[in-house]
């Protein structure tokens, strides 16, 4: 399953990404814990695209689900990431934890950075399956 979304560089688009991706994963029988991890990472990446993706007025989310994994690319046309932080910032700092949070909840994360042309954040998570949902999906498919 693949889909892509082009969104305005505004926070209002982030819930739409979460809904489309979460519903897709649920319909396939992925566990809620696994879905929560993916949605957390994608939310952080989208928030960074909204915050830092200028001067472009939109960003894109490309998703591929298959072969037991979920791959998501968040693409912005901003100035590009300067560097990836190595540790969490001090507790009195409000921002700067997003990339570290993403690293903590997905299996793989990579960045394609083109200074002055944008950033692509690639998130990959191996999927855990809800056995009860898989059983129900198999019965529904068998009845069709």
PDB file of C-alpha atoms in Angstrom:
ATOM      1  CA  UNK A   1       0.000   0.000   0.000  1.00  0.00           C
ATOM      2  CA  UNK A   2       1.360   3.408  -0.929  1.00  0.00           C
ATOM      3  CA  UNK A   3       0.016   6.921  -0.627  1.00  0.00           C
ATOM      4  CA  UNK A   4       1.337  10.444  -0.600  1.00  0.00           C
ATOM      5  CA  UNK A   5       0.011  13.706   0.737  1.00  0.00           C
ATOM      6  CA  UNK A   6       0.930  17.284  -0.140  1.00  0.00           C
ATOM      7  CA  UNK A   7       0.119  19.526   2.795  1.00  0.00           C
ATOM      8  CA  UNK A   8       0.215  23.220   3.606  1.00  0.00           C
ATOM      9  CA  UNK A   9       3.092  24.154   5.856  1.00  0.00           C
ATOM     10  CA  UNK A  10       0.682  24.676   8.733  1.00  0.00           C
ATOM     11  CA  UNK A  11       0.067  22.608  11.855  1.00  0.00           C
ATOM     12  CA  UNK A  12      -3.512  21.895  10.766  1.00  0.00           C
ATOM     13  CA  UNK A  13      -2.278  19.275   8.285  1.00  0.00           C
ATOM     14  CA  UNK A  14      -0.553  17.092  10.880  1.00  0.00           C
ATOM     15  CA  UNK A  15      -3.765  15.490  12.236  1.00  0.00           C
ATOM     16  CA  UNK A  16      -4.713  14.581   8.648  1.00  0.00           C
ATOM     17  CA  UNK A  17      -1.415  12.719   8.236  1.00  0.00           C
ATOM     18  CA  UNK A  18      -1.937  10.942  11.552  1.00  0.00           C
ATOM     19  CA  UNK A  19      -5.484   9.926  10.603  1.00  0.00           C
ATOM     20  CA  UNK A  20      -4.591   8.604   7.133  1.00  0.00           C
ATOM     21  CA  UNK A  21      -1.558   6.673   8.348  1.00  0.00           C
ATOM     22  CA  UNK A  22      -3.122   5.402  11.573  1.00  0.00           C
ATOM     23  CA  UNK A  23      -6.290   4.191   9.844  1.00  0.00           C
ATOM     24  CA  UNK A  24      -4.233   2.467   7.147  1.00  0.00           C
ATOM     25  CA  UNK A  25      -2.119   0.624   9.702  1.00  0.00           C
ATOM     26  CA  UNK A  26      -5.156  -0.345  11.802  1.00  0.00           C
ATOM     27  CA  UNK A  27      -6.951  -1.722   8.750  1.00  0.00           C
ATOM     28  CA  UNK A  28      -3.982  -4.032   8.174  1.00  0.00           C
ATOM     29  CA  UNK A  29      -3.954  -5.332  11.770  1.00  0.00           C
ATOM     30  CA  UNK A  30      -0.890  -3.546  13.150  1.00  0.00           C
ATOM     31  CA  UNK A  31      -0.686  -3.345  16.959  1.00  0.00           C
ATOM     32  CA  UNK A  32      -1.654  -0.100  18.648  1.00  0.00           C
ATOM     33  CA  UNK A  33       1.781   0.182  20.304  1.00  0.00           C
ATOM     34  CA  UNK A  34       3.501  -0.046  16.929  1.00  0.00           C
ATOM     35  CA  UNK A  35       1.060   2.465  15.420  1.00  0.00           C
ATOM     36  CA  UNK A  36       1.659   4.859  18.317  1.00  0.00           C
ATOM     37  CA  UNK A  37       5.436   4.730  17.750  1.00  0.00           C
ATOM     38  CA  UNK A  38       5.070   5.410  14.025  1.00  0.00           C
ATOM     39  CA  UNK A  39       2.596   8.242  14.566  1.00  0.00           C
ATOM     40  CA  UNK A  40       4.820   9.863  17.195  1.00  0.00           C
ATOM     41  CA  UNK A  41       7.824   9.834  14.865  1.00  0.00           C
ATOM     42  CA  UNK A  42       5.806  11.091  11.885  1.00  0.00           C
ATOM     43  CA  UNK A  43       4.232  13.846  13.991  1.00  0.00           C
ATOM     44  CA  UNK A  44       7.678  15.046  15.087  1.00  0.00           C
ATOM     45  CA  UNK A  45       8.985  15.007  11.505  1.00  0.00           C
ATOM     46  CA  UNK A  46       5.923  16.853  10.203  1.00  0.00           C
ATOM     47  CA  UNK A  47       6.192  19.432  12.990  1.00  0.00           C
ATOM     48  CA  UNK A  48       9.803  20.051  11.952  1.00  0.00           C
ATOM     49  CA  UNK A  49       8.742  20.446   8.302  1.00  0.00           C
ATOM     50  CA  UNK A  50       6.062  22.940   9.351  1.00  0.00           C
ATOM     51  CA  UNK A  51       8.469  24.843  11.598  1.00  0.00           C
ATOM     52  CA  UNK A  52      11.593  24.777   9.426  1.00  0.00           C
ATOM     53  CA  UNK A  53      10.382  23.984   5.881  1.00  0.00           C
ATOM     54  CA  UNK A  54      10.262  27.557   4.593  1.00  0.00           C
ATOM     55  CA  UNK A  55      10.298  29.404   2.337  1.00  0.00           C
ATOM     56  CA  UNK A  56       8.132  26.786   0.593  1.00  0.00           C
ATOM     57  CA  UNK A  57       4.470  26.879   1.567  1.00  0.00           C
ATOM     58  CA  UNK A  58       3.965  23.093   1.564  1.00  0.00           C
ATOM     59  CA  UNK A  59       5.590  19.778   2.435  1.00  0.00           C
ATOM     60  CA  UNK A  60       4.963  16.195   1.391  1.00  0.00           C
ATOM     61  CA  UNK A  61       4.514  12.881   3.151  1.00  0.00           C
ATOM     62  CA  UNK A  62       5.115   9.668   1.180  1.00  0.00           C
ATOM     63  CA  UNK A  63       4.156   6.362   2.779  1.00  0.00           C
ATOM     64  CA  UNK A  64       4.776   2.764   1.740  1.00  0.00           C
ATOM     65  CA  UNK A  65       3.464  -0.129   3.841  1.00  0.00           C
ATOM     66  CA  UNK A  66       4.478  -3.628   2.884  1.00  0.00           C
ATOM     67  CA  UNK A  67       6.901  -6.485   3.434  1.00  0.00           C
ATOM     68  CA  UNK A  68       6.350  -6.217   7.185  1.00  0.00           C
ATOM     69  CA  UNK A  69       7.426  -2.609   7.499  1.00  0.00           C
ATOM     70  CA  UNK A  70       6.252   0.961   7.204  1.00  0.00           C
ATOM     71  CA  UNK A  71       8.408   3.503   5.360  1.00  0.00           C
ATOM     72  CA  UNK A  72       7.552   7.187   5.597  1.00  0.00           C
ATOM     73  CA  UNK A  73       9.355  10.086   3.955  1.00  0.00           C
ATOM     74  CA  UNK A  74       8.669  13.656   5.037  1.00  0.00           C
ATOM     75  CA  UNK A  75       9.934  16.087   2.414  1.00  0.00           C
ATOM     76  CA  UNK A  76      10.304  19.828   2.850  1.00  0.00           C
ATOM     77  CA  UNK A  77      11.896  22.528   0.732  1.00  0.00           C
ATOM     78  CA  UNK A  78      13.432  24.498   3.572  1.00  0.00           C
ATOM     79  CA  UNK A  79      16.985  25.553   4.280  1.00  0.00           C
ATOM     80  CA  UNK A  80      18.053  22.048   5.250  1.00  0.00           C
ATOM     81  CA  UNK A  81      19.057  20.601   8.583  1.00  0.00           C
ATOM     82  CA  UNK A  82      22.366  21.917   9.910  1.00  0.00           C
ATOM     83  CA  UNK A  83      23.238  18.832  11.944  1.00  0.00           C
ATOM     84  CA  UNK A  84      21.571  15.972  13.773  1.00  0.00           C
ATOM     85  CA  UNK A  85      21.708  16.370  17.579  1.00  0.00           C
ATOM     86  CA  UNK A  86      23.578  13.691  19.498  1.00  0.00           C
ATOM     87  CA  UNK A  87      21.818  14.114  22.849  1.00  0.00           C
ATOM     88  CA  UNK A  88      18.759  15.695  24.383  1.00  0.00           C
ATOM     89  CA  UNK A  89      18.973  19.424  25.121  1.00  0.00           C
ATOM     90  CA  UNK A  90      18.944  20.794  28.647  1.00  0.00           C
ATOM     91  CA  UNK A  91      15.651  20.484  30.501  1.00  0.00           C
ATOM     92  CA  UNK A  92      15.085  24.250  30.443  1.00  0.00           C
ATOM     93  CA  UNK A  93      15.117  24.348  26.609  1.00  0.00           C
ATOM     94  CA  UNK A  94      11.701  24.073  24.935  1.00  0.00           C
ATOM     95  CA  UNK A  95      12.727  22.694  21.523  1.00  0.00           C
ATOM     96  CA  UNK A  96      15.255  20.290  20.071  1.00  0.00           C
ATOM     97  CA  UNK A  97      13.991  16.865  21.139  1.00  0.00           C
ATOM     98  CA  UNK A  98      12.102  15.839  17.985  1.00  0.00           C
ATOM     99  CA  UNK A  99      14.873  14.023  16.142  1.00  0.00           C
ATOM    100  CA  UNK A 100      15.963  12.175  19.265  1.00  0.00           C
ATOM    101  CA  UNK A 101      12.360  11.138  19.931  1.00  0.00           C
ATOM    102  CA  UNK A 102      12.075   9.852  16.355  1.00  0.00           C
ATOM    103  CA  UNK A 103      15.297   7.847  16.773  1.00  0.00           C
ATOM    104  CA  UNK A 104      13.930   6.290  19.960  1.00  0.00           C
ATOM    105  CA  UNK A 105      10.692   4.940  18.453  1.00  0.00           C
ATOM    106  CA  UNK A 106      11.562   3.785  14.908  1.00  0.00           C
ATOM    107  CA  UNK A 107      13.965   1.114  13.731  1.00  0.00           C
ATOM    108  CA  UNK A 108      15.757   3.279  11.176  1.00  0.00           C
ATOM    109  CA  UNK A 109      15.967   6.995  10.513  1.00  0.00           C
ATOM    110  CA  UNK A 110      17.967   8.780   7.869  1.00  0.00           C
ATOM    111  CA  UNK A 111      18.230  12.286   6.501  1.00  0.00           C
ATOM    112  CA  UNK A 112      18.837  13.499   2.984  1.00  0.00           C
ATOM    113  CA  UNK A 113      19.888  17.102   3.487  1.00  0.00           C
ATOM    114  CA  UNK A 114      20.419  19.565   0.673  1.00  0.00           C
ATOM    115  CA  UNK A 115      21.372  22.932   2.184  1.00  0.00           C
ATOM    116  CA  UNK A 116      19.133  25.621   0.760  1.00  0.00           C
ATOM    117  CA  UNK A 117      16.915  23.040  -0.997  1.00  0.00           C
ATOM    118  CA  UNK A 118      15.329  21.053   1.810  1.00  0.00           C
ATOM    119  CA  UNK A 119      15.382  17.936   3.918  1.00  0.00           C
ATOM    120  CA  UNK A 120      13.965  14.452   3.488  1.00  0.00           C
ATOM    121  CA  UNK A 121      13.429  12.515   6.706  1.00  0.00           C
ATOM    122  CA  UNK A 122      13.090   8.777   6.078  1.00  0.00           C
ATOM    123  CA  UNK A 123      11.508   6.746   8.891  1.00  0.00           C
ATOM    124  CA  UNK A 124      11.287   2.950   8.841  1.00  0.00           C
ATOM    125  CA  UNK A 125       9.575   0.739  11.382  1.00  0.00           C
ATOM    126  CA  UNK A 126       9.083  -3.024  11.283  1.00  0.00           C
ATOM    127  CA  UNK A 127       5.445  -3.810  11.948  1.00  0.00           C
ATOM    128  CA  UNK A 128       4.059  -5.823  14.842  1.00  0.00           C
ATOM    129  CA  UNK A 129       0.790  -7.566  14.090  1.00  0.00           C
ATOM    130  CA  UNK A 130      -2.294  -7.792  16.281  1.00  0.00           C
ATOM    131  CA  UNK A 131      -3.120 -11.505  16.158  1.00  0.00           C
ATOM    132  CA  UNK A 132      -6.829 -10.939  16.895  1.00  0.00           C
ATOM    133  CA  UNK A 133      -7.125  -8.388  14.080  1.00  0.00           C
ATOM    134  CA  UNK A 134      -5.262 -10.675  11.686  1.00  0.00           C
ATOM    135  CA  UNK A 135      -7.686 -13.505  12.505  1.00  0.00           C
ATOM    136  CA  UNK A 136     -10.686 -11.236  11.838  1.00  0.00           C
ATOM    137  CA  UNK A 137      -9.149  -9.931   8.597  1.00  0.00           C
ATOM    138  CA  UNK A 138      -8.558 -13.505   7.401  1.00  0.00           C
ATOM    139  CA  UNK A 139     -12.195 -14.434   8.158  1.00  0.00           C
ATOM    140  CA  UNK A 140     -13.522 -11.347   6.369  1.00  0.00           C
ATOM    141  CA  UNK A 141     -11.343 -12.032   3.321  1.00  0.00           C
ATOM    142  CA  UNK A 142     -12.410 -15.678   3.281  1.00  0.00           C
ATOM    143  CA  UNK A 143     -16.080 -14.637   3.310  1.00  0.00           C
ATOM    144  CA  UNK A 144     -15.671 -12.258   0.351  1.00  0.00           C
TER     145      UNK A 144
END
